[in-house]
Every structure is written in structure tokens, then in C-alpha cells.
CSV table of C-alpha atoms in Angstrom, one decimal:
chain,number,residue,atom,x,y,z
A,1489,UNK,CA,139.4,-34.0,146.8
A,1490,UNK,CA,139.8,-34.0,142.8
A,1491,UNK,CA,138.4,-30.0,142.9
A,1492,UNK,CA,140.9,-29.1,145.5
A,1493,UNK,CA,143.8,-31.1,143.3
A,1494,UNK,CA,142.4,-28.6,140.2
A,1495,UNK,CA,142.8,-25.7,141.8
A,1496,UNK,CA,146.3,-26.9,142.9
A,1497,UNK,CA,147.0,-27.6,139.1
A,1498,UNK,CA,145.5,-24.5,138.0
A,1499,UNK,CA,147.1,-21.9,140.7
A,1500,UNK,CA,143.6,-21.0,141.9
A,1501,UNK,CA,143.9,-22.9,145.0
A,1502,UNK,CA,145.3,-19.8,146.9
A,1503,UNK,CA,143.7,-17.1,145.7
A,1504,UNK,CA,140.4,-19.2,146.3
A,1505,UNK,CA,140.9,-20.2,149.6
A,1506,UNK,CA,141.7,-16.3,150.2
A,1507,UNK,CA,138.6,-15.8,148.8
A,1508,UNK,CA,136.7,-18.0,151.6
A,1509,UNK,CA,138.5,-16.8,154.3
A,1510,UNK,CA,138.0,-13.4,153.7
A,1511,UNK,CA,134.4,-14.3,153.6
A,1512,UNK,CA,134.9,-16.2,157.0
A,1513,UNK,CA,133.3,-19.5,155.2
A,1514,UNK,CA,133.3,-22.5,156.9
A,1515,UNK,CA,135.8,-25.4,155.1
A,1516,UNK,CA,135.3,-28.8,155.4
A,1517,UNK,CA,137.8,-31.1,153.8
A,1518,UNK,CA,136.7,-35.3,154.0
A,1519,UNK,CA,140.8,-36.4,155.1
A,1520,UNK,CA,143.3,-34.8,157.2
A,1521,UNK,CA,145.8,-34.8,154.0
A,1522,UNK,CA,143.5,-32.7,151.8
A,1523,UNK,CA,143.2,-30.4,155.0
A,1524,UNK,CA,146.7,-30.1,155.6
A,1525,UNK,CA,147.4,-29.5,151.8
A,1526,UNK,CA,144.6,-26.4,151.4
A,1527,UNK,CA,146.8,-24.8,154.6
A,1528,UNK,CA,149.5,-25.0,152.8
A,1529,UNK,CA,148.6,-23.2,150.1
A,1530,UNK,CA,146.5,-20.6,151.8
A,1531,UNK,CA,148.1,-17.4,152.3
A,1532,UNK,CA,150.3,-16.9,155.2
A,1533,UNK,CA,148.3,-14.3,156.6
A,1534,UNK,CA,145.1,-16.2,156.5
A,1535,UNK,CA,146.5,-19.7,158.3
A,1536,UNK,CA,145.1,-18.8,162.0
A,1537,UNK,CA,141.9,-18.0,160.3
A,1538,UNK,CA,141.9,-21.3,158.5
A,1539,UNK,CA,142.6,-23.1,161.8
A,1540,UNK,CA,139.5,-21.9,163.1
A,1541,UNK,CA,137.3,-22.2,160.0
A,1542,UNK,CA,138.4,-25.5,158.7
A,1543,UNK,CA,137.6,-29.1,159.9
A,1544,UNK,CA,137.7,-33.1,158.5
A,1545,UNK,CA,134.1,-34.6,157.7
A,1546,UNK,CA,135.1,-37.7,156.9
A,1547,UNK,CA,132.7,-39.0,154.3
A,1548,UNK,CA,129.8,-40.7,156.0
A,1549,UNK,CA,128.3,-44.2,155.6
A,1550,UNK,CA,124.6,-44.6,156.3
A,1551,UNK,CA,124.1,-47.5,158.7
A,1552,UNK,CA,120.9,-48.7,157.9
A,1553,UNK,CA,122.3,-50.0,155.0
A,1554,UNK,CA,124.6,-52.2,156.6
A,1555,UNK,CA,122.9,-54.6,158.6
A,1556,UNK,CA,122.9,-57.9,158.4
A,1557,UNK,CA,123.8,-59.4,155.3
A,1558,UNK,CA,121.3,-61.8,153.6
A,1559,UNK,CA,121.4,-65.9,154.3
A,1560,UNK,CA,122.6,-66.0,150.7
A,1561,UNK,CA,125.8,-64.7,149.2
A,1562,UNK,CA,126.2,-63.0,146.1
A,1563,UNK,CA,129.3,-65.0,144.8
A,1564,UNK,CA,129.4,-69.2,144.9
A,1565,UNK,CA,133.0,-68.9,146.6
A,1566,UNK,CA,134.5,-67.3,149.5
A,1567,UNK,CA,135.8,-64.2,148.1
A,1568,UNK,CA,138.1,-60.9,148.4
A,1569,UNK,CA,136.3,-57.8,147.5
A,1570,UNK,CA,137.6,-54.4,145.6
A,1571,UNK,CA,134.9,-51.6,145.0
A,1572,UNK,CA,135.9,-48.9,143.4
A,1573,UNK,CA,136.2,-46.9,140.5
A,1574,UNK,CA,138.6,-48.5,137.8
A,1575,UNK,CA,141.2,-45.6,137.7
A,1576,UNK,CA,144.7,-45.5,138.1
A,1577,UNK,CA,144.4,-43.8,141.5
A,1578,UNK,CA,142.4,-46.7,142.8
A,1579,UNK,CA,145.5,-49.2,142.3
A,1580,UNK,CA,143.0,-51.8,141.8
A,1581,UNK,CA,146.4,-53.6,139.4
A,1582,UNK,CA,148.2,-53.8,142.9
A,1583,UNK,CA,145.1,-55.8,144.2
A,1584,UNK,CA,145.7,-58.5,141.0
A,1585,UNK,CA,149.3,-58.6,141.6
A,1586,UNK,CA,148.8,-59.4,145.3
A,1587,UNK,CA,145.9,-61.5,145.2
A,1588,UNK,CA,148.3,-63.8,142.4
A,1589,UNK,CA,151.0,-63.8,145.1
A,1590,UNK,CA,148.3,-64.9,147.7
A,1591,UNK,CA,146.7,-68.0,145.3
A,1592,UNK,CA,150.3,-69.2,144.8
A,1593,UNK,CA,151.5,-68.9,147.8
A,1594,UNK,CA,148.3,-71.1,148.7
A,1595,UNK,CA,148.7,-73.4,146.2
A,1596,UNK,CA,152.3,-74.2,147.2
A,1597,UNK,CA,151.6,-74.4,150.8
A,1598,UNK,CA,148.4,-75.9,150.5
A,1599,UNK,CA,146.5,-73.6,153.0
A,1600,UNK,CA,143.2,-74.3,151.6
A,1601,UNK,CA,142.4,-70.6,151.8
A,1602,UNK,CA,140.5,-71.2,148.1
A,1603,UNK,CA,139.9,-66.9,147.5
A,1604,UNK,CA,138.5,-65.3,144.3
A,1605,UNK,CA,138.9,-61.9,144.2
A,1606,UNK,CA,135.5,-60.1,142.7
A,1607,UNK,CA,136.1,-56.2,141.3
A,1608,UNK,CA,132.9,-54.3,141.5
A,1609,UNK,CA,133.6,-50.9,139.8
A,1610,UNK,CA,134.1,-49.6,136.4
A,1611,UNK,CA,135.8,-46.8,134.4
A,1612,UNK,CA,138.6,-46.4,131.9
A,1613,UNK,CA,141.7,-48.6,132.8
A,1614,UNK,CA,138.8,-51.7,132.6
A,1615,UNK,CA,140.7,-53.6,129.6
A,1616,UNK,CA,143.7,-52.7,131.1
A,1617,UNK,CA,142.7,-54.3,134.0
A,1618,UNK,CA,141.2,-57.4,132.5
A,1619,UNK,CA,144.0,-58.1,130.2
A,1620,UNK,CA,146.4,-57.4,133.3
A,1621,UNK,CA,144.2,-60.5,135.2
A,1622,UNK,CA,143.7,-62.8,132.5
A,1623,UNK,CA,148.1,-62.7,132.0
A,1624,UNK,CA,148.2,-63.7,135.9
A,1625,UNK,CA,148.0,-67.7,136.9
A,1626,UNK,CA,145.0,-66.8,139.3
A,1627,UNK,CA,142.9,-65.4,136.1
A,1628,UNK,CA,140.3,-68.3,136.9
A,1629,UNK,CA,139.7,-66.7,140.4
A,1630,UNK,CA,139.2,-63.3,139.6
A,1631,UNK,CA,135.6,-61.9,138.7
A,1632,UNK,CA,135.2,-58.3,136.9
A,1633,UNK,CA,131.2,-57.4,137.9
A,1634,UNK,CA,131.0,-53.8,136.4
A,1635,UNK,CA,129.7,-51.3,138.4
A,1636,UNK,CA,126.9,-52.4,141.2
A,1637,UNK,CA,123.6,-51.0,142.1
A,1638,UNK,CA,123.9,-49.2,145.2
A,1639,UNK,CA,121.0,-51.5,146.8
A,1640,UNK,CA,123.7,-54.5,146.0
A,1641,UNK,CA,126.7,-53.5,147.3
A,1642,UNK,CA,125.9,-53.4,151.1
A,1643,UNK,CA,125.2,-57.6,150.0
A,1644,UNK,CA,128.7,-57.4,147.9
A,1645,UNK,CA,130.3,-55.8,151.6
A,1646,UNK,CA,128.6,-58.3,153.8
A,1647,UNK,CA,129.8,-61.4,152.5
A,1648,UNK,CA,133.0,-60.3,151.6
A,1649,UNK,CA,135.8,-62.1,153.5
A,1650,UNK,CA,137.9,-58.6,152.9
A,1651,UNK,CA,137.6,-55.8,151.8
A,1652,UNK,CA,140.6,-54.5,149.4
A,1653,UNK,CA,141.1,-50.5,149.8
A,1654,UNK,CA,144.3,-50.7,147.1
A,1655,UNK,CA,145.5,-46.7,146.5
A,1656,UNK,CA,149.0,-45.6,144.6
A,1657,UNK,CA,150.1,-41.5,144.8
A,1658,UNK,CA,150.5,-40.3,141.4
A,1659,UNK,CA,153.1,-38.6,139.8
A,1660,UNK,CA,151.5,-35.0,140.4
A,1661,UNK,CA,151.8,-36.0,144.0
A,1662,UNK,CA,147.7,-36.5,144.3
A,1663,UNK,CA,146.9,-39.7,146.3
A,1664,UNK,CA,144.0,-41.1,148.3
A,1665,UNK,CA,143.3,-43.4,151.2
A,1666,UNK,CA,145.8,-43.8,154.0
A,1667,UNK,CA,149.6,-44.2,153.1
């Protein structure tokens, strides 16, 4: 999605996808949003063409990798798990502000649900996002790992208890993930 959202930026998206068409080439996009966002920038009089030429290919996940988990968990403690790139896109500060609103709520009502939240992923708001955690009560409970082999993370998936898909639209409009 980031080339389409360049292209946007740039005012090449249009004349690109007119490009394409004219060519008859065959567009995939990996979400419905990105789709409907390229027709709306194509030229009018190429839209019935894009209906027939575009289609979503979501981005595929290979299943052999996702069996079962090993006997033996990568983290001591039952824990909530965000992969992703550290980037502002990602929202991974809205996962830290939630998961401190989920420890105190379980502290005050004494639910026992004893969480740590582990962040696989790395990338340029890191200290950002370490100093953000270590300001929150639940600091203690929340693991930075740096980014993961690709061989670990279907261990990482497996034991999870949750998987945290955080996402925030950014001011240019450009947003990821389901709303």
C-alpha cells in the first residue's frame, strides 16, 4: 500500500493507473480500502475497465507454518502479543495505553488475568515507545523483543493469549488494518 499512498502524494497515481489500463494490466490491491482508493483516482473514463481488471489479494499466510505450537512457550508468563513494525502507523502506543488500563483495571478488581504484553518488531519510534512504557504503572509487564526471526514468530503466535492488530489513520489520511 505505501507505493500506492506515493503516487497519491506525488500526483502520479492517476496518470499511472491510466497507464495500466490502457495496457489492460491486471491490478491487484491486498485490502478493499487501497482498491477503492486507486478507483478513485483513476480517470473517469477508465473506471468500468478498472472494475474488470482489478481484484483484493489479501496478503497470504503459509500454513505450514502454523501448526501446532511447541510444548514450551517462548515467554515465562501468559502474555498479549503485538508484531509489527515500530511506526507510528502501527499504533503500537495505543496497545501500551490499553494494555495499562487492562493491568489496573485487574489489579483493582482482582481478576487474576496476570498479562504481560511482549512487542516483537522494531523501527524508529523504538525509544519513543520504550520511554512511553516505562512512564506507565504496568512498565514491569511489558517486554520490547526487537525484531524476531521469521522461524520464531509462528512460536511467538502460538502461545500468544492475543494477538494485538493496534492501527491509527494518519493525518495525510493513509491508514491500515480495518477501522
Amino acid at each position: 500500500g505505501g507505493d500506492l499512498h506515493l503516487l497519491r502524494r506525488t500526483g502520479l497515481l492517476a496518470p499511472a493507473l491510466a497507464l495500466l489500463l490502457a495496457r489492460r494490466a491486471r491490478l491487484a490491491f491486498v485490502s478493499d480500502e487501497l482498491r477503492r482508493l486507486a478507483r478513485a483516482a483513476s480517470p473517469a473514463r477508465w473506471r468500468e475497465r478498472f472494475d474488470e481488471l482489478s481484484i483484493v489479494q489479501p496478503m497470504g499466510v503459509d500454513l505450514a507454518e502454523f501448526g501446532a505450537p511447541p510444548a514450551a512457550s517462548p515467554h515465562p508468563r501468559r502474555y498479549l502479543l503485538v508484531l509489527a513494525r515500530l511506526v507510528p502507523i502501527k499504533g503500537v502506543d495505543l496497545a501500551l495505553r490499553a494494555f495499562a488500563q487492562l493491568v489496573r483495571h485487574d489489579l483493582g478488581h482482582d481478576l487474576g488475568l496476570g498479562l504481560d504484553l511482549v512487542i516483537a518488531g522494531d523501527g524508529p519510534e523504538r525509544a519513543a515507545l520504550r520511554a512511553l512504557a516505562a512512564s506507565l504503572p504496568c512498565a514491569p509487564r511489558v517486554h520490547f523483543l526487537g525484531a524476531i526471526p521469521t522461524h520464531a514468530r509462528a512460536a511467538w503466535l502460538g502461545h500468544a493469549t492475543a494477538v494485538l492488530l493496534p492501527s491509527r489513520r494518519l493525518p495525510d489520511g493513509r491508514g491500515e488494518g480495518m477501522p
